[in-house]
Amino acid sequence: MEAALRIALCQVTSTADPAANLELVRTWTAGAAARGARVVVFPEATMAHFGVKLAPLAQPLDGPWASEVAAIAREHGVLVVAGMFTPDGDRVRNTLLITGPGEHRGYDKIHLYDAFGFHESTTVAGGDQLVTVDVDGVRLGVATCYDVRFPTLFQQLAEAGTHAVAVPASWGAGEGKREQWDLLTRARALDSGNWILACGQADPAAAGVEVNPKAPTGVGYSTVADPFGAAHARAGAAPELVVADIDPAAAEASRKATGALANRKLR
């Protein structure tokens, strides 16, 4: 039987400066590792927040920014998941860097945020591949922000054997949006039988960081939802480190109880 896995959600507010944001990763990873975390999750757009030109900032996975995050992960013996941007011709890819001992790869956001008046696909190319990684006998999937609105992705990850899904985000503010974030993260937990490790950007106003008010730059309220859809741990609006132990056995218990995968007829 797999043992519980300690994870950390680093709810930070990134700036427009990748170098400054790298120092956030360094400091918060050290703090998470000191509390025993084996997986350290940062938000979408950790490399640089939205509302700035992304193409000039984009770097490949073997570039200096990702390589330094890899070194930080190796130093502390943890897996780090952090949002960055990688080049793709005239556009970029909204990439999750997944790096640590024995791992260094990326997940490109599949569902692009062409909603609520935004058009992410204008500047971002979408991915089409699921990504999973094993840590201490626990299989972890990944998804990014707007992906959380699409249950099939999470159910396919569950069918690939995941116990948990990390969901870095930079959630857009607006009427009802925080409530949607809460509802969607817990719903994806319940309908896939996964722990959902939803790590959002902190509310910039609570962190004192100036951002483009028209860009989706975070609302906070990062959440660890258990596979039955209950909030196991939750942050507030300001920068906060959330540390939680997740039991992989709960994933199988949820799927057996709900039949959400076994009884599914449409895919």
PDB file of C-alpha atoms in Angstrom:
ATOM      1  CA  MET A   1       0.000   0.000   0.000  1.00  0.00           C
ATOM      2  CA  GLU A   2       1.316   3.441  -0.935  1.00  0.00           C
ATOM      3  CA  ALA A   3       2.183   5.794   1.906  1.00  0.00           C
ATOM      4  CA  ALA A   4       0.837   9.316   2.216  1.00  0.00           C
ATOM      5  CA  LEU A   5       2.674  11.912   0.152  1.00  0.00           C
ATOM      6  CA  ARG A   6       3.401  15.370   1.542  1.00  0.00           C
ATOM      7  CA  ILE A   7       2.791  18.127  -0.987  1.00  0.00           C
ATOM      8  CA  ALA A   8       3.100  21.913  -0.851  1.00  0.00           C
ATOM      9  CA  LEU A   9       1.196  24.586  -2.746  1.00  0.00           C
ATOM     10  CA  CYS A  10       3.228  27.786  -3.071  1.00  0.00           C
ATOM     11  CA  GLN A  11       0.605  30.498  -3.594  1.00  0.00           C
ATOM     12  CA  VAL A  12       2.838  33.350  -4.724  1.00  0.00           C
ATOM     13  CA  THR A  13       2.344  36.452  -6.847  1.00  0.00           C
ATOM     14  CA  SER A  14       4.825  36.463  -9.692  1.00  0.00           C
ATOM     15  CA  THR A  15       6.106  39.667 -11.275  1.00  0.00           C
ATOM     16  CA  ALA A  16       7.085  40.532 -14.849  1.00  0.00           C
ATOM     17  CA  ASP A  17      10.742  39.708 -14.089  1.00  0.00           C
ATOM     18  CA  PRO A  18      11.756  36.038 -14.530  1.00  0.00           C
ATOM     19  CA  ALA A  19      14.902  36.556 -12.431  1.00  0.00           C
ATOM     20  CA  ALA A  20      12.898  37.905  -9.487  1.00  0.00           C
ATOM     21  CA  ASN A  21      10.414  35.061  -9.853  1.00  0.00           C
ATOM     22  CA  LEU A  22      13.259  32.553  -9.811  1.00  0.00           C
ATOM     23  CA  GLU A  23      14.155  33.854  -6.358  1.00  0.00           C
ATOM     24  CA  LEU A  24      10.545  33.247  -5.298  1.00  0.00           C
ATOM     25  CA  VAL A  25      10.924  29.638  -6.446  1.00  0.00           C
ATOM     26  CA  ARG A  26      14.208  29.331  -4.559  1.00  0.00           C
ATOM     27  CA  THR A  27      12.856  30.727  -1.293  1.00  0.00           C
ATOM     28  CA  TRP A  28       9.489  28.984  -1.296  1.00  0.00           C
ATOM     29  CA  THR A  29      10.909  25.617  -2.355  1.00  0.00           C
ATOM     30  CA  ALA A  30      13.347  25.763   0.555  1.00  0.00           C
ATOM     31  CA  GLY A  31      10.486  26.538   2.918  1.00  0.00           C
ATOM     32  CA  ALA A  32       8.341  23.707   1.556  1.00  0.00           C
ATOM     33  CA  ALA A  33      11.198  21.196   1.734  1.00  0.00           C
ATOM     34  CA  ALA A  34      11.935  22.236   5.312  1.00  0.00           C
ATOM     35  CA  ARG A  35       8.378  21.175   6.168  1.00  0.00           C
ATOM     36  CA  GLY A  36       8.891  17.785   4.566  1.00  0.00           C
ATOM     37  CA  ALA A  37       7.173  18.286   1.201  1.00  0.00           C
ATOM     38  CA  ARG A  38       8.166  15.905  -1.597  1.00  0.00           C
ATOM     39  CA  VAL A  39       6.164  17.701  -4.306  1.00  0.00           C
ATOM     40  CA  VAL A  40       6.224  21.511  -4.500  1.00  0.00           C
ATOM     41  CA  VAL A  41       3.630  23.126  -6.760  1.00  0.00           C
ATOM     42  CA  PHE A  42       3.789  26.729  -7.987  1.00  0.00           C
ATOM     43  CA  PRO A  43       1.140  28.589 -10.030  1.00  0.00           C
ATOM     44  CA  GLU A  44       0.717  28.957 -13.750  1.00  0.00           C
ATOM     45  CA  ALA A  45       2.839  31.845 -15.088  1.00  0.00           C
ATOM     46  CA  THR A  46       5.369  31.614 -12.260  1.00  0.00           C
ATOM     47  CA  MET A  47       8.106  32.586 -14.722  1.00  0.00           C
ATOM     48  CA  ALA A  48       6.305  35.862 -15.531  1.00  0.00           C
ATOM     49  CA  HIS A  49       2.777  37.016 -14.861  1.00  0.00           C
ATOM     50  CA  PHE A  50       0.208  37.592 -17.558  1.00  0.00           C
ATOM     51  CA  GLY A  51      -0.345  41.080 -18.936  1.00  0.00           C
ATOM     52  CA  VAL A  52       3.132  41.442 -20.465  1.00  0.00           C
ATOM     53  CA  LYS A  53       4.537  40.350 -23.835  1.00  0.00           C
ATOM     54  CA  LEU A  54       5.379  36.686 -23.352  1.00  0.00           C
ATOM     55  CA  ALA A  55       7.327  35.848 -26.523  1.00  0.00           C
ATOM     56  CA  PRO A  56      10.462  37.820 -25.538  1.00  0.00           C
ATOM     57  CA  LEU A  57      10.497  36.037 -22.159  1.00  0.00           C
ATOM     58  CA  ALA A  58       9.947  32.475 -23.413  1.00  0.00           C
ATOM     59  CA  GLN A  59      12.775  29.958 -22.976  1.00  0.00           C
ATOM     60  CA  PRO A  60      13.128  26.253 -23.819  1.00  0.00           C
ATOM     61  CA  LEU A  61      13.083  23.578 -21.136  1.00  0.00           C
ATOM     62  CA  ASP A  62      16.870  23.359 -21.351  1.00  0.00           C
ATOM     63  CA  GLY A  63      17.240  27.142 -21.071  1.00  0.00           C
ATOM     64  CA  PRO A  64      18.644  29.034 -18.075  1.00  0.00           C
ATOM     65  CA  TRP A  65      15.384  29.610 -16.182  1.00  0.00           C
ATOM     66  CA  ALA A  66      14.198  26.009 -16.239  1.00  0.00           C
ATOM     67  CA  SER A  67      17.719  24.721 -15.627  1.00  0.00           C
ATOM     68  CA  GLU A  68      18.000  26.824 -12.483  1.00  0.00           C
ATOM     69  CA  VAL A  69      14.627  25.584 -11.219  1.00  0.00           C
ATOM     70  CA  ALA A  70      15.906  22.052 -11.845  1.00  0.00           C
ATOM     71  CA  ALA A  71      18.983  22.799  -9.748  1.00  0.00           C
ATOM     72  CA  ILE A  72      16.787  24.110  -6.919  1.00  0.00           C
ATOM     73  CA  ALA A  73      14.647  20.961  -7.057  1.00  0.00           C
ATOM     74  CA  ARG A  74      17.725  18.713  -6.990  1.00  0.00           C
ATOM     75  CA  GLU A  75      19.229  20.652  -4.084  1.00  0.00           C
ATOM     76  CA  HIS A  76      16.170  19.962  -1.948  1.00  0.00           C
ATOM     77  CA  GLY A  77      15.363  16.504  -3.308  1.00  0.00           C
ATOM     78  CA  VAL A  78      11.834  17.457  -4.376  1.00  0.00           C
ATOM     79  CA  LEU A  79       9.714  17.510  -7.505  1.00  0.00           C
ATOM     80  CA  VAL A  80       8.854  21.077  -8.525  1.00  0.00           C
ATOM     81  CA  VAL A  81       5.930  21.932 -10.801  1.00  0.00           C
ATOM     82  CA  ALA A  82       5.953  25.546 -12.007  1.00  0.00           C
ATOM     83  CA  GLY A  83       4.366  27.494 -14.847  1.00  0.00           C
ATOM     84  CA  MET A  84       6.616  28.970 -17.534  1.00  0.00           C
ATOM     85  CA  PHE A  85       6.505  29.853 -21.223  1.00  0.00           C
ATOM     86  CA  THR A  86       8.388  28.031 -23.968  1.00  0.00           C
ATOM     87  CA  PRO A  87       8.924  29.234 -27.561  1.00  0.00           C
ATOM     88  CA  ASP A  88       6.729  28.108 -30.463  1.00  0.00           C
ATOM     89  CA  GLY A  89       7.426  30.195 -33.559  1.00  0.00           C
ATOM     90  CA  ASP A  90       5.529  33.477 -33.339  1.00  0.00           C
ATOM     91  CA  ARG A  91       3.624  32.201 -30.328  1.00  0.00           C
ATOM     92  CA  VAL A  92       4.585  30.541 -27.045  1.00  0.00           C
ATOM     93  CA  ARG A  93       3.424  27.466 -25.200  1.00  0.00           C
ATOM     94  CA  ASN A  94       1.937  27.765 -21.732  1.00  0.00           C
ATOM     95  CA  THR A  95       4.122  25.084 -20.179  1.00  0.00           C
ATOM     96  CA  LEU A  96       4.302  23.452 -16.773  1.00  0.00           C
ATOM     97  CA  LEU A  97       7.886  22.619 -15.917  1.00  0.00           C
ATOM     98  CA  ILE A  98       8.041  19.325 -14.015  1.00  0.00           C
ATOM     99  CA  THR A  99      11.513  18.884 -12.605  1.00  0.00           C
ATOM    100  CA  GLY A 100      13.384  17.148  -9.829  1.00  0.00           C
ATOM    101  CA  PRO A 101      15.597  14.132  -9.226  1.00  0.00           C
ATOM    102  CA  GLY A 102      15.327  11.975 -12.346  1.00  0.00           C
ATOM    103  CA  GLU A 103      12.700  14.216 -14.000  1.00  0.00           C
ATOM    104  CA  HIS A 104      12.820  17.212 -16.308  1.00  0.00           C
ATOM    105  CA  ARG A 105       9.996  17.676 -18.766  1.00  0.00           C
ATOM    106  CA  GLY A 106       7.029  19.849 -19.604  1.00  0.00           C
ATOM    107  CA  TYR A 107       3.267  19.754 -20.002  1.00  0.00           C
ATOM    108  CA  ASP A 108       1.779  22.164 -22.545  1.00  0.00           C
ATOM    109  CA  LYS A 109      -1.655  23.483 -21.590  1.00  0.00           C
ATOM    110  CA  ILE A 110      -4.254  21.741 -23.734  1.00  0.00           C
ATOM    111  CA  HIS A 111      -7.337  23.938 -23.282  1.00  0.00           C
ATOM    112  CA  LEU A 112      -6.554  27.574 -24.058  1.00  0.00           C
ATOM    113  CA  TYR A 113      -8.395  30.390 -22.339  1.00  0.00           C
ATOM    114  CA  ASP A 114     -10.570  31.709 -25.159  1.00  0.00           C
ATOM    115  CA  ALA A 115     -13.325  32.695 -22.741  1.00  0.00           C
ATOM    116  CA  PHE A 116     -14.592  35.596 -20.612  1.00  0.00           C
ATOM    117  CA  GLY A 117     -13.296  38.033 -23.241  1.00  0.00           C
ATOM    118  CA  PHE A 118      -9.759  36.599 -23.362  1.00  0.00           C
ATOM    119  CA  HIS A 119      -8.134  34.979 -26.420  1.00  0.00           C
ATOM    120  CA  GLU A 120      -5.144  33.007 -25.189  1.00  0.00           C
ATOM    121  CA  SER A 121      -4.856  31.131 -28.499  1.00  0.00           C
ATOM    122  CA  THR A 122      -3.842  34.363 -30.250  1.00  0.00           C
ATOM    123  CA  THR A 123      -0.424  34.259 -28.593  1.00  0.00           C
ATOM    124  CA  VAL A 124      -0.255  30.701 -27.202  1.00  0.00           C
ATOM    125  CA  ALA A 125      -0.102  27.353 -29.004  1.00  0.00           C
ATOM    126  CA  GLY A 126      -1.955  24.495 -27.325  1.00  0.00           C
ATOM    127  CA  GLY A 127      -0.622  21.087 -26.366  1.00  0.00           C
ATOM    128  CA  ASP A 128      -2.215  17.664 -26.887  1.00  0.00           C
ATOM    129  CA  GLN A 129      -0.370  15.238 -24.590  1.00  0.00           C
ATOM    130  CA  LEU A 130      -1.236  14.018 -21.096  1.00  0.00           C
ATOM    131  CA  VAL A 131       1.667  13.949 -18.636  1.00  0.00           C
ATOM    132  CA  THR A 132       2.075  11.847 -15.496  1.00  0.00           C
ATOM    133  CA  VAL A 133       4.986  11.365 -13.109  1.00  0.00           C
ATOM    134  CA  ASP A 134       5.540   8.943 -10.214  1.00  0.00           C
ATOM    135  CA  VAL A 135       6.758  10.187  -6.829  1.00  0.00           C
ATOM    136  CA  ASP A 136       7.237   7.741  -3.945  1.00  0.00           C
ATOM    137  CA  GLY A 137       4.721   5.323  -5.450  1.00  0.00           C
ATOM    138  CA  VAL A 138       2.106   8.013  -6.066  1.00  0.00           C
ATOM    139  CA  ARG A 139       1.206   8.854  -9.665  1.00  0.00           C
ATOM    140  CA  LEU A 140       0.704  12.558 -10.262  1.00  0.00           C
ATOM    141  CA  GLY A 141      -0.969  14.102 -13.313  1.00  0.00           C
ATOM    142  CA  VAL A 142      -0.851  17.752 -14.311  1.00  0.00           C
ATOM    143  CA  ALA A 143      -3.281  20.255 -15.808  1.00  0.00           C
ATOM    144  CA  THR A 144      -3.302  24.035 -16.126  1.00  0.00           C
ATOM    145  CA  CYS A 145      -5.946  26.566 -15.077  1.00  0.00           C
ATOM    146  CA  TYR A 146      -8.675  26.550 -17.792  1.00  0.00           C
ATOM    147  CA  ASP A 147      -8.121  22.790 -18.181  1.00  0.00           C
ATOM    148  CA  VAL A 148     -10.098  22.417 -14.937  1.00  0.00           C
ATOM    149  CA  ARG A 149     -13.326  23.126 -16.819  1.00  0.00           C
ATOM    150  CA  PHE A 150     -12.971  19.900 -18.845  1.00  0.00           C
ATOM    151  CA  PRO A 151     -13.749  16.705 -16.883  1.00  0.00           C
ATOM    152  CA  THR A 152     -12.586  14.316 -19.615  1.00  0.00           C
ATOM    153  CA  LEU A 153      -8.951  15.355 -19.143  1.00  0.00           C
ATOM    154  CA  PHE A 154      -9.077  14.460 -15.456  1.00  0.00           C
ATOM    155  CA  GLN A 155     -10.905  11.194 -16.089  1.00  0.00           C
ATOM    156  CA  GLN A 156      -8.327  10.195 -18.698  1.00  0.00           C
ATOM    157  CA  LEU A 157      -5.575  10.944 -16.194  1.00  0.00           C
ATOM    158  CA  ALA A 158      -7.381   8.760 -13.660  1.00  0.00           C
ATOM    159  CA  GLU A 159      -7.557   5.962 -16.222  1.00  0.00           C
ATOM    160  CA  ALA A 160      -3.782   6.397 -16.637  1.00  0.00           C
ATOM    161  CA  GLY A 161      -3.444   5.545 -12.959  1.00  0.00           C
ATOM    162  CA  THR A 162      -3.143   8.934 -11.277  1.00  0.00           C
ATOM    163  CA  HIS A 163      -3.898   9.431  -7.617  1.00  0.00           C
ATOM    164  CA  ALA A 164      -3.619  13.230  -7.751  1.00  0.00           C
ATOM    165  CA  VAL A 165      -3.539  16.051 -10.305  1.00  0.00           C
ATOM    166  CA  ALA A 166      -1.580  19.263  -9.815  1.00  0.00           C
ATOM    167  CA  VAL A 167      -3.460  22.235 -11.283  1.00  0.00           C
ATOM    168  CA  PRO A 168      -1.348  25.402 -11.365  1.00  0.00           C
ATOM    169  CA  ALA A 169      -3.476  28.420 -12.282  1.00  0.00           C
ATOM    170  CA  SER A 170      -3.577  32.169 -12.711  1.00  0.00           C
ATOM    171  CA  TRP A 171      -7.323  32.513 -12.303  1.00  0.00           C
ATOM    172  CA  GLY A 172      -9.088  35.522 -13.713  1.00  0.00           C
ATOM    173  CA  ALA A 173     -10.935  37.764 -11.276  1.00  0.00           C
ATOM    174  CA  GLY A 174     -14.540  38.851 -11.696  1.00  0.00           C
ATOM    175  CA  GLU A 175     -18.050  38.291 -10.421  1.00  0.00           C
ATOM    176  CA  GLY A 176     -18.493  34.697  -9.319  1.00  0.00           C
ATOM    177  CA  LYS A 177     -15.050  33.600 -10.476  1.00  0.00           C
ATOM    178  CA  ARG A 178     -13.683  32.624  -7.052  1.00  0.00           C
ATOM    179  CA  GLU A 179     -16.798  30.545  -6.458  1.00  0.00           C
ATOM    180  CA  GLN A 180     -16.296  28.842  -9.829  1.00  0.00           C
ATOM    181  CA  TRP A 181     -12.678  28.051  -8.911  1.00  0.00           C
ATOM    182  CA  ASP A 182     -13.830  26.382  -5.711  1.00  0.00           C
ATOM    183  CA  LEU A 183     -16.640  24.473  -7.425  1.00  0.00           C
ATOM    184  CA  LEU A 184     -14.554  23.285 -10.376  1.00  0.00           C
ATOM    185  CA  THR A 185     -11.578  22.076  -8.366  1.00  0.00           C
ATOM    186  CA  ARG A 186     -13.776  20.037  -6.040  1.00  0.00           C
ATOM    187  CA  ALA A 187     -15.931  18.728  -8.902  1.00  0.00           C
ATOM    188  CA  ARG A 188     -12.887  17.485 -10.808  1.00  0.00           C
ATOM    189  CA  ALA A 189     -11.765  15.682  -7.668  1.00  0.00           C
ATOM    190  CA  LEU A 190     -15.103  13.934  -7.308  1.00  0.00           C
ATOM    191  CA  ASP A 191     -15.717  13.020 -10.948  1.00  0.00           C
ATOM    192  CA  SER A 192     -12.203  11.627 -11.457  1.00  0.00           C
ATOM    193  CA  GLY A 193     -11.456  10.268  -7.994  1.00  0.00           C
ATOM    194  CA  ASN A 194      -8.234  12.266  -7.812  1.00  0.00           C
ATOM    195  CA  TRP A 195      -6.751  14.510  -5.184  1.00  0.00           C
ATOM    196  CA  ILE A 196      -6.705  17.969  -6.805  1.00  0.00           C
ATOM    197  CA  LEU A 197      -3.710  20.117  -5.909  1.00  0.00           C
ATOM    198  CA  ALA A 198      -4.947  23.470  -7.194  1.00  0.00           C
ATOM    199  CA  CYS A 199      -2.273  26.146  -6.808  1.00  0.00           C
ATOM    200  CA  GLY A 200      -3.249  29.621  -7.948  1.00  0.00           C
ATOM    201  CA  GLN A 201      -1.506  32.944  -8.078  1.00  0.00           C
ATOM    202  CA  ALA A 202      -2.242  34.984  -4.963  1.00  0.00           C
ATOM    203  CA  ASP A 203      -4.436  38.047  -5.375  1.00  0.00           C
ATOM    204  CA  PRO A 204      -1.940  40.731  -6.492  1.00  0.00           C
ATOM    205  CA  ALA A 205      -3.747  43.346  -4.388  1.00  0.00           C
ATOM    206  CA  ALA A 206      -3.090  41.262  -1.281  1.00  0.00           C
ATOM    207  CA  ALA A 207       0.589  40.966  -2.228  1.00  0.00           C
ATOM    208  CA  GLY A 208       1.108  44.612  -3.184  1.00  0.00           C
ATOM    209  CA  VAL A 209       2.150  43.734  -6.757  1.00  0.00           C
ATOM    210  CA  GLU A 210       1.015  45.962  -9.605  1.00  0.00           C
ATOM    211  CA  VAL A 211      -0.399  44.054 -12.575  1.00  0.00           C
ATOM    212  CA  ASN A 212      -2.375  44.725 -15.723  1.00  0.00           C
ATOM    213  CA  PRO A 213      -5.960  44.878 -14.383  1.00  0.00           C
ATOM    214  CA  LYS A 214      -7.274  43.359 -17.631  1.00  0.00           C
ATOM    215  CA  ALA A 215      -5.107  40.240 -17.365  1.00  0.00           C
ATOM    216  CA  PRO A 216      -5.954  37.037 -15.432  1.00  0.00           C
ATOM    217  CA  THR A 217      -3.442  37.411 -12.621  1.00  0.00           C
ATOM    218  CA  GLY A 218      -4.932  35.385  -9.796  1.00  0.00           C
ATOM    219  CA  VAL A 219      -7.432  35.437  -6.959  1.00  0.00           C
ATOM    220  CA  GLY A 220      -5.683  33.137  -4.449  1.00  0.00           C
ATOM    221  CA  TYR A 221      -7.640  30.451  -2.581  1.00  0.00           C
ATOM    222  CA  SER A 222      -5.393  27.563  -3.588  1.00  0.00           C
ATOM    223  CA  THR A 223      -7.048  24.307  -2.589  1.00  0.00           C
ATOM    224  CA  VAL A 224      -6.231  20.688  -1.881  1.00  0.00           C
ATOM    225  CA  ALA A 225      -9.460  18.804  -2.630  1.00  0.00           C
ATOM    226  CA  ASP A 226      -9.773  15.165  -1.633  1.00  0.00           C
ATOM    227  CA  PRO A 227     -11.119  12.513  -4.071  1.00  0.00           C
ATOM    228  CA  PHE A 228     -14.610  12.813  -2.580  1.00  0.00           C
ATOM    229  CA  GLY A 229     -14.724  16.534  -3.419  1.00  0.00           C
ATOM    230  CA  ALA A 230     -14.135  17.947   0.050  1.00  0.00           C
ATOM    231  CA  ALA A 231     -11.706  20.808   0.665  1.00  0.00           C
ATOM    232  CA  HIS A 232      -8.850  19.189   2.610  1.00  0.00           C
ATOM    233  CA  ALA A 233      -6.807  22.416   2.863  1.00  0.00           C
ATOM    234  CA  ARG A 234      -7.251  25.911   1.497  1.00  0.00           C
ATOM    235  CA  ALA A 235      -5.366  29.217   1.358  1.00  0.00           C
ATOM    236  CA  GLY A 236      -6.757  32.720   1.576  1.00  0.00           C
ATOM    237  CA  ALA A 237      -6.218  35.534  -0.927  1.00  0.00           C
ATOM    238  CA  ALA A 238      -2.660  36.547   0.088  1.00  0.00           C
ATOM    239  CA  PRO A 239       0.614  34.688  -0.548  1.00  0.00           C
ATOM    240  CA  GLU A 240       0.607  31.491   1.505  1.00  0.00           C
ATOM    241  CA  LEU A 241       2.304  28.119   1.748  1.00  0.00           C
ATOM    242  CA  VAL A 242      -0.152  25.226   2.064  1.00  0.00           C
ATOM    243  CA  VAL A 243       1.308  21.869   3.138  1.00  0.00           C
ATOM    244  CA  ALA A 244      -0.829  18.739   3.173  1.00  0.00           C
ATOM    245  CA  ASP A 245      -0.477  14.965   3.296  1.00  0.00           C
ATOM    246  CA  ILE A 246      -2.448  13.126   0.616  1.00  0.00           C
ATOM    247  CA  ASP A 247      -3.397   9.455   0.913  1.00  0.00           C
ATOM    248  CA  PRO A 248      -3.349   7.714  -2.482  1.00  0.00           C
ATOM    249  CA  ALA A 249      -5.688   4.993  -1.177  1.00  0.00           C
ATOM    250  CA  ALA A 250      -8.454   7.601  -1.060  1.00  0.00           C
ATOM    251  CA  ALA A 251      -8.398   7.781  -4.870  1.00  0.00           C
ATOM    252  CA  GLU A 252      -9.328   4.132  -5.264  1.00  0.00           C
ATOM    253  CA  ALA A 253     -11.883   4.375  -2.463  1.00  0.00           C
ATOM    254  CA  SER A 254     -13.608   7.276  -4.227  1.00  0.00           C
ATOM    255  CA  ARG A 255     -13.699   5.551  -7.618  1.00  0.00           C
ATOM    256  CA  LYS A 256     -15.085   2.365  -6.090  1.00  0.00           C
ATOM    257  CA  ALA A 257     -17.762   4.270  -4.178  1.00  0.00           C
ATOM    258  CA  THR A 258     -18.951   6.606  -6.953  1.00  0.00           C
ATOM    259  CA  GLY A 259     -18.450   4.418 -10.023  1.00  0.00           C
ATOM    260  CA  ALA A 260     -17.562   7.624 -11.846  1.00  0.00           C
ATOM    261  CA  LEU A 261     -15.093   5.822 -14.103  1.00  0.00           C
ATOM    262  CA  ALA A 262     -16.481   2.278 -14.207  1.00  0.00           C
ATOM    263  CA  ASN A 263     -20.008   3.418 -15.094  1.00  0.00           C
ATOM    264  CA  ARG A 264     -19.029   6.058 -17.632  1.00  0.00           C
ATOM    265  CA  LYS A 265     -20.753   5.625 -21.005  1.00  0.00           C
ATOM    266  CA  LEU A 266     -19.583   8.681 -22.941  1.00  0.00           C
ATOM    267  CA  ARG A 267     -15.965   9.661 -23.612  1.00  0.00           C
TER     268      ARG A 267
END
